[in-house]
Each structure stands twice: as structure tokens, then as C-alpha cells.
């Protein structure tokens, strides 16, 4: 008998002549338990009329859960007793146990000097000539050993962050940790991120290697094309989390983290980083690398609740913005209600701007407006670019900015527009921007 990821314990009767018969009976009871477990799981987690993904059905039939590898094979005790009583082998007990896998002994890998050195290289990438990086690098070995010793003795504390505010695309308060702290953040993420990466769904695109906003838009367009082929009038749920980073509760976050990481020293370090920049119990520092991973871990629960629990097959998320493509308006409302319940269970709330629209109207997501047939740039982005180039023309004529600055902004604008149908807009905006240096 083969039970994937499980452990089978049987007590065999002394009579050898009955062993074959007992094995057949054991297989029959096992199938009954699996069928009963799948039925209970389906009744508990799947909305009426919703279909489960094929891989979800396959894994659940094997007694596994997609999210954290825990067993979902359940059966009431009375059903087990009835099945056992009807069997001729009354003196054996079938036990199937599958626990979530957690990882311990991670702290030694985090504080390893080679890991700290690699974290330093990653932290200084693209910032080598900044003042704080140069000051740290003057006594590099001494500073790394100092960080290592503080981590070993548990005396490391976050430094004072540099706080500032950005207003594009909207107002955000940023807390940028000092350079030495960012080395510790990289050292932690380098070790723990692969443990969570294997659990994330494919269509989560924020702050992950090989993903990004462009791939999220392309994935959404493929989903829209499939929806238009299969359904008459598909609808789209466009939703995001209200004040996401500022609303994350630390207790809920670390409940999810502790399902994967059981190393006490690693958890203590992570908690110290999370609470060390003016956030006591609620909120994450926006400028910290660990916050990006923590934000993905938090909403990974929403991802699995929608794709595995609610059976939503066309779902894509970029950080706190997510899109659901549904076959009709009623299915879209069911998916939105399921998402709202899950988000509320995490101590968060959906943005009041969340809406349901026909797919034929296009979807504003990750900086682009996406249809099944084409992709257009976001209108406010093009208006902003036109104002920026007009301002740069005046600044360049007055000698306030160099030509290199202008070239970088033009290259950034072209990199944004090359992924969509924007030729006419690009010619109009750049055609009006004539840079002539004044006397």
C-alpha cells in the first residue's frame, strides 16, 4: 500500500492465512477514508458551482494541501469506527499523519561570514560610490566582524532609519534603514526566501526573481484571451488592499512565517527587524528588504485561499493589487466575497475602490491598460511624462540639468512604452521636447 507523504501503521494478526484478506480490507478502508476526506474538504472549502483546479483535486485526493503540505485527509471518529467494525480485521488501526514541514537551524547559515560577505556585495550593488557605502567599506572586514559578533551574542539592534516621503504615484512614508542594517536584511532574506519561494503560487509577480510588472501584465492578457474564447461575457474583479504595508499585523504575519520557519533565533531576528523602525505591532517599514518578503508571505494565504479553496482558476497578484477573471458577473461577486472574507481574516481590508467590470472594458493593472487584443499605457502616466519633458526642456535651457540626465529619462520613458501600443503618443511627446542649451 502506498500513501504519499503519509505513514501507515498496521497490526497484523498471527494467522498468516488471513494476511492477504487483511490487506484487501485495509485497502478498502483506506479508499473509504480518502473519499470521505475529499468530500468533507470539498463541502467545507468550495463554493457551490465553483470548479477546483485539476492539480488541486489531484493533491487533495492524495491527502495533501497545496499551501503548506499539510494533510487534509479527515474523517469523523464514528465513521472510522463503523468502517473498522464492518471489517473482519478488528485488531488493527490505520493511522495517517502528515505534518507541515518547518525549518530549524537556519541561524548558523544567516550569520555565516560567507553569507554576510555575499549580503554586503548585494547591498552595495549600484550604490558603491554613495557616502555611507564608502564609509562602511573603508574598514570592511572590521565592520562585518562587528555585525557577526552582535548577531552571535544576540545584541544586534536596528539603527536609526532615514525617513522621507514620496508623492508619486501616491504619498508614501519611507523608512530607509542604514547600510549596515541592510546587510543584515540581505543575509536573512538570502537564507529564508527560498523556503517561501517554493510555496508561492506561479501568478504572484511582485519582488520575485524572474517575475515583475511586465510579466504580470502579459499573464493577465493571456487570461483575458482565454476567457473571451471560453465565455460569452467574462467579468473582472479589480481589487487591492487598503493601506497594505501600514496595516499588516505582526502577530498574524508571524503566525504564517512560523508555519515554515521554526528556528527561534531566526524568528527573533526577523521580529527585531520588523519592529525596529517605529512599527510596534502593526505596519512594516516600506524601505526594508524583509518587508517585501513578509508582504508576499502575508498575502500568499489569500493566493491559496482563492486558487485552491475558492477554485478561482484565473487569478494574478502584484503585491497588494490582484485581479480575478470570472465567467460572469455572479461568479465575479462570489469570488470577491470570498476574497473579502479571507482578507478580513488576516486583519486587513479591501480598498473601497475595488470594483467589478466587464473584461471588454480593459483592466488598469501594473501601469498599463490591458485588453485581450492589445495593451495601452496608462493615461495619467502619459500626461505625467508630457509635463516632465516640458519641465526638463526649461531646465536644460537654463543649464540646471546635464544632457546625461535627459538621456536617462528618455531611455526610461521608451522602456515603459515599448511593451504597449504607444507609438503615436511617444512621437507626440518626444516631438514636442526640443532640448536647446541656453547661452
Coordinates of C-alpha atoms in Angstrom, one line a residue:
X1 CA 0.0 0.0 0.0
X2 CA 1.4 3.4 -0.9
X3 CA 0.2 6.6 0.8
X4 CA 2.1 9.7 -0.5
X5 CA 3.6 11.7 2.3
X6 CA 1.9 9.5 4.9
X7 CA 2.7 6.9 7.5
X8 CA 0.8 3.6 7.7
X9 CA 0.8 1.6 10.9
X10 CA -0.9 -1.8 11.0
X11 CA -1.1 -4.6 13.5
X12 CA -1.1 -7.9 11.7
X13 CA -3.0 -10.9 13.1
X14 CA -1.0 -14.0 13.8
X15 CA -2.8 -16.2 11.3
X16 CA -0.7 -16.0 8.1
X17 CA -3.6 -17.4 6.0
X18 CA -5.6 -14.2 6.6
X19 CA -2.8 -11.7 5.7
X20 CA -3.9 -11.3 2.0
X21 CA -7.5 -10.8 3.0
X22 CA -6.5 -8.2 5.6
X23 CA -4.5 -6.3 3.0
X24 CA -7.5 -6.1 0.8
X25 CA -9.7 -5.0 3.7
X26 CA -7.1 -2.4 4.6
X27 CA -7.1 -1.0 1.0
X28 CA -10.9 -0.8 1.0
X29 CA -10.9 1.1 4.3
X30 CA -8.2 3.4 3.1
X31 CA -10.2 4.3 0.0
X32 CA -13.3 4.9 2.1
X33 CA -11.3 7.3 4.4
X34 CA -9.8 9.1 1.4
X35 CA -13.2 9.5 -0.3
X36 CA -14.8 10.7 2.9
X37 CA -11.9 13.2 3.5
X38 CA -12.2 14.6 0.0
X39 CA -16.0 15.0 0.3
X40 CA -15.6 16.8 3.7
X41 CA -12.9 19.1 2.3
X42 CA -15.0 19.9 -0.8
X43 CA -18.1 20.7 1.3
X44 CA -16.0 22.9 3.7
X45 CA -13.9 24.9 1.2
X46 CA -15.5 25.0 -2.2
X47 CA -18.4 27.4 -3.1
X48 CA -21.3 25.9 -4.9
X49 CA -20.9 25.9 -8.7
X50 CA -17.1 26.6 -8.5
X51 CA -14.6 24.2 -10.1
X52 CA -11.4 23.1 -8.5
X53 CA -8.2 23.2 -10.5
X54 CA -7.0 19.8 -11.7
X55 CA -3.9 19.9 -9.6
X56 CA -5.9 20.8 -6.5
X57 CA -8.2 17.8 -7.0
X58 CA -5.2 15.5 -7.6
X59 CA -3.3 16.7 -4.5
X60 CA -6.4 16.7 -2.3
X61 CA -7.2 13.1 -3.4
X62 CA -3.7 12.2 -2.3
X63 CA -4.3 13.8 1.1
X64 CA -2.2 16.9 0.6
X65 CA -2.7 20.6 0.8
X66 CA -1.2 22.9 -1.8
X67 CA -0.4 25.7 0.6
X68 CA 1.9 24.2 3.2
X69 CA 2.0 20.4 2.5
X70 CA -0.3 19.6 5.5
X71 CA -2.7 16.7 5.3
X72 CA -6.4 17.4 4.5
X73 CA -7.5 13.8 4.8
X74 CA -10.0 13.9 7.6
X75 CA -12.8 11.5 8.8
X76 CA -15.0 11.6 11.9
X77 CA -14.2 9.0 14.6
X78 CA -17.6 7.4 14.3
X79 CA -17.1 6.8 10.6
X80 CA -13.7 5.2 11.3
X81 CA -15.3 3.0 14.0
X82 CA -18.1 1.9 11.7
X83 CA -15.6 1.1 8.9
X84 CA -13.4 -0.8 11.3
X85 CA -16.4 -2.7 12.8
X86 CA -17.6 -3.9 9.5
X87 CA -14.2 -5.3 8.7
X88 CA -13.2 -8.8 9.7
X89 CA -9.8 -7.5 10.9
X90 CA -10.8 -5.8 14.1
X91 CA -7.5 -5.6 15.9
X92 CA -5.6 -3.2 13.6
X93 CA -5.7 0.6 13.4
X94 CA -5.0 2.7 10.4
X95 CA -3.2 6.0 11.2
X96 CA -2.4 8.5 8.5
X97 CA -0.3 11.5 9.7
X98 CA 1.2 14.4 7.7
X99 CA 2.5 17.5 9.5
X100 CA 3.6 20.8 7.9
X101 CA 7.3 20.9 7.3
X102 CA 9.2 23.6 9.2
X103 CA 12.9 24.5 9.0
X104 CA 15.1 24.9 12.0
X105 CA 18.9 25.6 12.5
X106 CA 18.8 28.4 10.0
X107 CA 20.6 31.0 12.2
X108 CA 24.0 29.5 11.7
X109 CA 23.6 29.9 7.9
X110 CA 22.5 33.5 8.3
X111 CA 25.4 34.6 10.5
X112 CA 28.0 32.7 8.5
X113 CA 30.7 35.1 7.4
X114 CA 30.5 34.0 3.7
X115 CA 26.8 34.8 3.8
X116 CA 27.4 38.2 5.3
X117 CA 30.0 38.9 2.7
X118 CA 27.6 38.0 -0.1
X119 CA 24.9 40.1 1.6
X120 CA 27.4 43.1 1.6
X121 CA 28.0 42.7 -2.1
X122 CA 24.3 42.5 -2.9
X123 CA 23.6 45.6 -0.7
X124 CA 26.2 47.8 -2.3
X125 CA 25.3 46.9 -5.8
X126 CA 24.6 50.1 -7.7
X127 CA 25.4 52.2 -4.7
X128 CA 29.2 51.8 -4.4
X129 CA 30.0 55.5 -4.6
X130 CA 27.5 56.7 -2.0
X131 CA 28.9 58.2 1.1
X132 CA 27.6 55.7 3.7
X133 CA 28.7 52.8 1.5
X134 CA 32.2 54.2 1.1
X135 CA 32.5 54.9 4.9
X136 CA 31.5 51.3 5.6
X137 CA 33.9 49.8 3.1
X138 CA 36.9 51.7 4.4
X139 CA 37.0 49.2 7.4
X140 CA 35.1 46.5 5.7
X141 CA 36.4 43.4 7.5
X142 CA 36.2 45.1 10.9
X143 CA 32.6 46.2 10.3
X144 CA 31.5 42.8 9.0
X145 CA 33.1 41.1 12.0
X146 CA 31.3 43.6 14.3
X147 CA 27.9 42.7 12.7
X148 CA 28.7 39.0 13.0
X149 CA 29.6 39.3 16.7
X150 CA 26.5 41.2 17.6
X151 CA 24.4 38.6 15.8
X152 CA 26.1 35.7 17.6
X153 CA 25.6 37.3 21.0
X154 CA 22.1 38.4 20.3
X155 CA 22.9 42.1 20.9
X156 CA 22.2 43.4 17.3
X157 CA 19.7 46.2 17.2
X158 CA 18.4 48.1 14.2
X159 CA 19.9 51.5 13.6
X160 CA 18.1 54.8 13.0
X161 CA 16.4 54.9 9.6
X162 CA 16.4 57.8 7.2
X163 CA 12.8 58.9 6.8
X164 CA 11.4 60.7 3.8
X165 CA 8.1 61.0 1.8
X166 CA 7.5 60.3 -1.8
X167 CA 4.4 61.6 -3.7
X168 CA 4.5 59.6 -6.9
X169 CA 2.3 57.7 -7.8
X170 CA 0.9 58.5 -4.4
X171 CA 2.0 59.7 -1.0
X172 CA 4.2 57.1 0.9
X173 CA 6.3 57.5 4.0
X174 CA 9.6 55.7 3.5
X175 CA 12.0 54.4 6.3
X176 CA 15.3 53.6 4.7
X177 CA 17.5 51.6 7.1
X178 CA 21.2 52.4 7.3
X179 CA 23.6 50.5 5.1
X180 CA 24.8 48.2 7.9
X181 CA 21.3 47.2 8.7
X182 CA 20.5 46.4 5.0
X183 CA 23.4 43.9 5.1
X184 CA 21.6 42.0 7.9
X185 CA 18.4 42.2 5.9
X186 CA 20.0 40.7 2.9
X187 CA 21.7 38.0 5.0
X188 CA 18.3 36.9 6.4
X189 CA 16.5 37.0 3.1
X190 CA 19.2 35.0 1.3
X191 CA 18.5 32.1 3.6
X192 CA 14.8 32.2 4.3
X193 CA 13.4 33.4 0.9
X194 CA 13.9 30.0 -1.0
X195 CA 11.9 28.3 1.7
X196 CA 8.9 30.5 1.0
X197 CA 9.5 30.8 -2.8
X198 CA 8.6 27.2 -3.4
X199 CA 5.3 27.8 -1.7
X200 CA 4.2 30.8 -3.6
X201 CA 1.8 30.4 -6.5
X202 CA 3.1 31.0 -10.0
X203 CA 1.0 34.1 -10.7
X204 CA 2.4 36.2 -7.8
X205 CA 4.7 38.6 -9.6
X206 CA 5.9 41.2 -7.1
X207 CA 9.5 41.2 -5.7
X208 CA 10.4 37.8 -7.1
X209 CA 13.2 36.7 -9.4
X210 CA 12.1 36.2 -12.9
X211 CA 8.7 37.9 -12.3
X212 CA 7.8 41.6 -12.4
X213 CA 5.2 44.0 -13.6
X214 CA 5.6 43.3 -17.3
X215 CA 5.1 39.6 -16.8
X216 CA 2.1 40.2 -14.6
X217 CA 0.5 42.2 -17.5
X218 CA 1.3 39.5 -20.0
X219 CA -0.2 36.9 -17.8
X220 CA -3.3 38.9 -17.4
X221 CA -3.7 39.3 -21.1
X222 CA -3.4 35.6 -21.7
X223 CA -6.1 35.0 -19.1
X224 CA -8.3 37.6 -20.8
X225 CA -7.8 35.9 -24.2
X226 CA -8.7 32.5 -22.8
X227 CA -11.8 34.0 -21.0
X228 CA -13.1 35.6 -24.2
X229 CA -12.7 32.3 -26.1
X230 CA -14.4 30.2 -23.4
X231 CA -17.1 32.6 -22.1
X232 CA -19.6 35.0 -23.6
X233 CA -19.3 37.9 -21.2
X234 CA -16.4 37.5 -18.8
X235 CA -16.1 39.9 -15.9
X236 CA -13.0 41.1 -14.0
X237 CA -12.6 41.7 -10.2
X238 CA -10.0 44.5 -9.7
X239 CA -9.1 44.8 -6.1
X240 CA -6.3 45.9 -3.8
X241 CA -5.7 46.1 0.0
X242 CA -6.3 49.4 1.8
X243 CA -3.0 50.9 3.2
X244 CA -1.4 47.4 3.0
X245 CA 2.1 47.9 4.5
X246 CA 0.8 50.2 7.2
X247 CA -2.0 47.7 8.2
X248 CA -0.1 44.4 8.5
X249 CA -0.4 42.9 12.0
X250 CA 2.8 41.4 13.3
X251 CA 1.0 38.6 15.1
X252 CA -0.8 37.4 12.0
X253 CA 2.3 37.8 9.9
X254 CA 4.5 35.7 12.2
X255 CA 1.8 33.0 12.5
X256 CA 2.2 32.5 8.8
X257 CA 6.0 32.7 9.0
X258 CA 6.2 30.1 11.8
X259 CA 4.5 27.6 9.6
X260 CA 7.7 27.5 7.6
X261 CA 10.5 28.7 10.0
X262 CA 10.8 27.2 13.4
X263 CA 14.3 28.5 14.3
X264 CA 13.9 30.6 17.4
X265 CA 17.0 32.8 16.8
X266 CA 15.9 33.5 13.2
X267 CA 12.4 34.4 14.2
X268 CA 13.7 36.7 17.0
X269 CA 16.0 38.5 14.5
X270 CA 13.1 38.9 12.0
X271 CA 10.8 40.2 14.7
X272 CA 13.5 42.7 15.8
X273 CA 13.9 44.0 12.3
X274 CA 10.1 44.3 11.8
X275 CA 9.5 46.2 15.0
X276 CA 12.8 48.2 14.9
X277 CA 11.9 51.1 12.7
X278 CA 9.0 52.7 14.5
X279 CA 6.4 49.9 13.9
X280 CA 5.1 48.4 17.2
X281 CA 2.7 45.6 16.5
X282 CA 1.3 46.9 13.2
X283 CA 2.9 48.0 10.0
X284 CA 6.1 47.2 8.0
X285 CA 8.9 49.6 7.1
X286 CA 8.5 50.2 3.4
X287 CA 12.2 50.7 2.7
X288 CA 13.3 47.3 4.2
X289 CA 14.1 44.3 2.1
X290 CA 12.5 42.0 4.6
X291 CA 9.2 43.9 4.3
X292 CA 8.9 42.8 0.6
X293 CA 9.2 39.1 1.5
X294 CA 6.9 39.5 4.5
X295 CA 4.3 41.2 2.4
X296 CA 4.3 38.3 -0.1
X297 CA 4.2 35.8 2.8
X298 CA 1.1 37.5 4.2
X299 CA -0.9 37.5 1.0
X300 CA 0.3 34.1 0.0
X301 CA -2.6 32.9 2.3
X302 CA -5.0 34.9 0.1
X303 CA -3.5 33.4 -3.1
X304 CA -4.0 29.8 -1.9
X305 CA -7.5 30.6 -0.5
X306 CA -8.6 31.9 -3.9
X307 CA -6.8 29.4 -6.2
X308 CA -7.2 26.3 -4.0
X309 CA -10.1 27.0 -1.7
X310 CA -12.4 29.1 -3.9
X311 CA -11.4 27.3 -7.1
X312 CA -10.6 30.6 -9.0
X313 CA -8.6 29.5 -12.0
X314 CA -7.7 32.9 -13.4
X315 CA -6.1 35.0 -10.7
X316 CA -3.0 37.2 -10.8
X317 CA -1.5 39.3 -8.0
X318 CA 1.2 42.0 -7.9
X319 CA 1.9 42.8 -4.2
X320 CA -1.4 44.2 -2.8
X321 CA -3.2 44.5 -6.2
X322 CA -4.9 41.4 -7.6
X323 CA -7.1 40.6 -10.5
X324 CA -9.7 37.8 -10.8
X325 CA -11.2 36.9 -14.2
X326 CA -14.6 35.2 -13.9
X327 CA -17.1 33.7 -16.4
X328 CA -19.9 36.0 -15.5
X329 CA -20.9 38.8 -13.0
X330 CA -22.4 36.4 -10.4
X331 CA -19.2 34.3 -10.3
X332 CA -17.2 37.6 -10.0
X333 CA -19.2 38.6 -7.0
X334 CA -18.8 35.2 -5.4
X335 CA -15.0 35.4 -5.9
X336 CA -15.0 39.0 -4.5
X337 CA -16.9 38.0 -1.4
X338 CA -14.5 35.0 -0.8
X339 CA -11.5 37.4 -1.2
X340 CA -13.1 39.9 1.2
X341 CA -13.7 37.2 3.8
X342 CA -10.1 36.0 3.5
X343 CA -8.6 39.5 3.7
X344 CA -10.7 40.3 6.8
X345 CA -9.5 37.1 8.4
X346 CA -5.9 38.5 8.0
X347 CA -6.8 41.7 9.8
X348 CA -6.8 43.7 6.6
X349 CA -9.5 45.4 4.4
X350 CA -10.1 45.8 0.7
X351 CA -9.8 49.3 -0.8
X352 CA -13.2 50.9 -1.3
X353 CA -12.2 51.5 -5.0
X354 CA -12.4 47.7 -5.5
X355 CA -14.8 47.1 -8.4
X356 CA -16.2 44.5 -10.9
X357 CA -16.1 45.5 -14.6
X358 CA -16.7 43.7 -17.9
X359 CA -13.5 42.3 -19.4
X360 CA -14.2 44.1 -22.7
X361 CA -13.7 47.5 -20.9
X362 CA -10.0 46.8 -20.3
X363 CA -8.1 46.3 -17.0
X364 CA -5.9 49.0 -15.4
X365 CA -3.2 47.0 -13.8
X366 CA 0.6 47.4 -13.1
X367 CA 0.8 50.7 -15.1
X368 CA -0.9 49.5 -18.3
X369 CA -4.5 49.2 -19.6
X370 CA -4.9 45.6 -20.8
X371 CA -7.4 44.1 -23.2
X372 CA -7.3 40.6 -24.8
X373 CA -6.3 42.2 -28.1
X374 CA -3.9 44.9 -27.1
X375 CA -2.2 46.8 -24.3
X376 CA -2.2 50.6 -23.9
X377 CA -0.2 52.8 -21.5
X378 CA -1.9 54.3 -18.5
X379 CA -3.3 57.8 -19.4
X380 CA -2.1 59.5 -16.3
X381 CA 1.4 58.2 -16.9
X382 CA 1.5 59.7 -20.4
X383 CA 0.2 63.1 -19.0
X384 CA 2.9 62.9 -16.3
X385 CA 5.6 62.2 -19.0
X386 CA 4.5 65.1 -21.1
X387 CA 4.7 67.5 -18.1
X388 CA 8.1 66.1 -17.1
X389 CA 9.7 66.6 -20.6
X390 CA 8.3 70.2 -20.8
X391 CA 9.8 71.0 -17.5
X392 CA 13.1 69.3 -18.5
X393 CA 13.3 71.5 -21.7
X394 CA 13.2 74.6 -19.5
X395 CA 15.7 73.2 -17.0
X396 CA 18.1 72.2 -19.7
X397 CA 17.9 75.6 -21.4
X398 CA 18.7 77.2 -18.1
X399 CA 21.7 74.9 -17.6
X400 CA 20.2 73.3 -14.4
X401 CA 20.4 69.7 -15.7
X402 CA 23.1 67.9 -17.8
X403 CA 22.5 66.1 -21.1
X404 CA 23.1 62.7 -19.3
X405 CA 20.1 63.3 -17.1
X406 CA 17.9 64.0 -20.1
X407 CA 19.1 60.8 -21.8
X408 CA 18.3 58.7 -18.8
X409 CA 14.8 60.0 -18.6
X410 CA 14.2 59.4 -22.3
X411 CA 15.5 55.9 -22.1
X412 CA 13.2 55.2 -19.1
X413 CA 10.2 56.5 -21.0
X414 CA 11.0 54.4 -24.0
X415 CA 11.5 51.3 -21.9
X416 CA 8.0 51.8 -20.4
X417 CA 6.2 52.4 -23.7
X418 CA 7.9 49.6 -25.8
X419 CA 5.7 47.0 -24.1
X420 CA 2.5 48.5 -25.3
X421 CA 0.8 50.2 -28.3
X422 CA 2.0 53.8 -27.8
X423 CA 3.9 54.8 -31.0
X424 CA 1.6 57.8 -31.7
X425 CA 1.8 59.1 -28.1
X426 CA 5.6 58.6 -28.0
X427 CA 6.1 60.6 -31.2
X428 CA 3.8 63.4 -29.9
X429 CA 5.5 63.7 -26.5
X430 CA 9.1 63.5 -27.7
X431 CA 8.4 65.5 -30.8
X432 CA 7.4 68.5 -28.6
X433 CA 10.5 68.2 -26.4
X434 CA 13.4 70.1 -28.2
X435 CA 16.4 70.5 -25.9
X436 CA 18.4 73.5 -26.7
X437 CA 21.0 74.8 -24.3
X438 CA 20.8 78.4 -23.5
X439 CA 23.6 81.0 -23.7

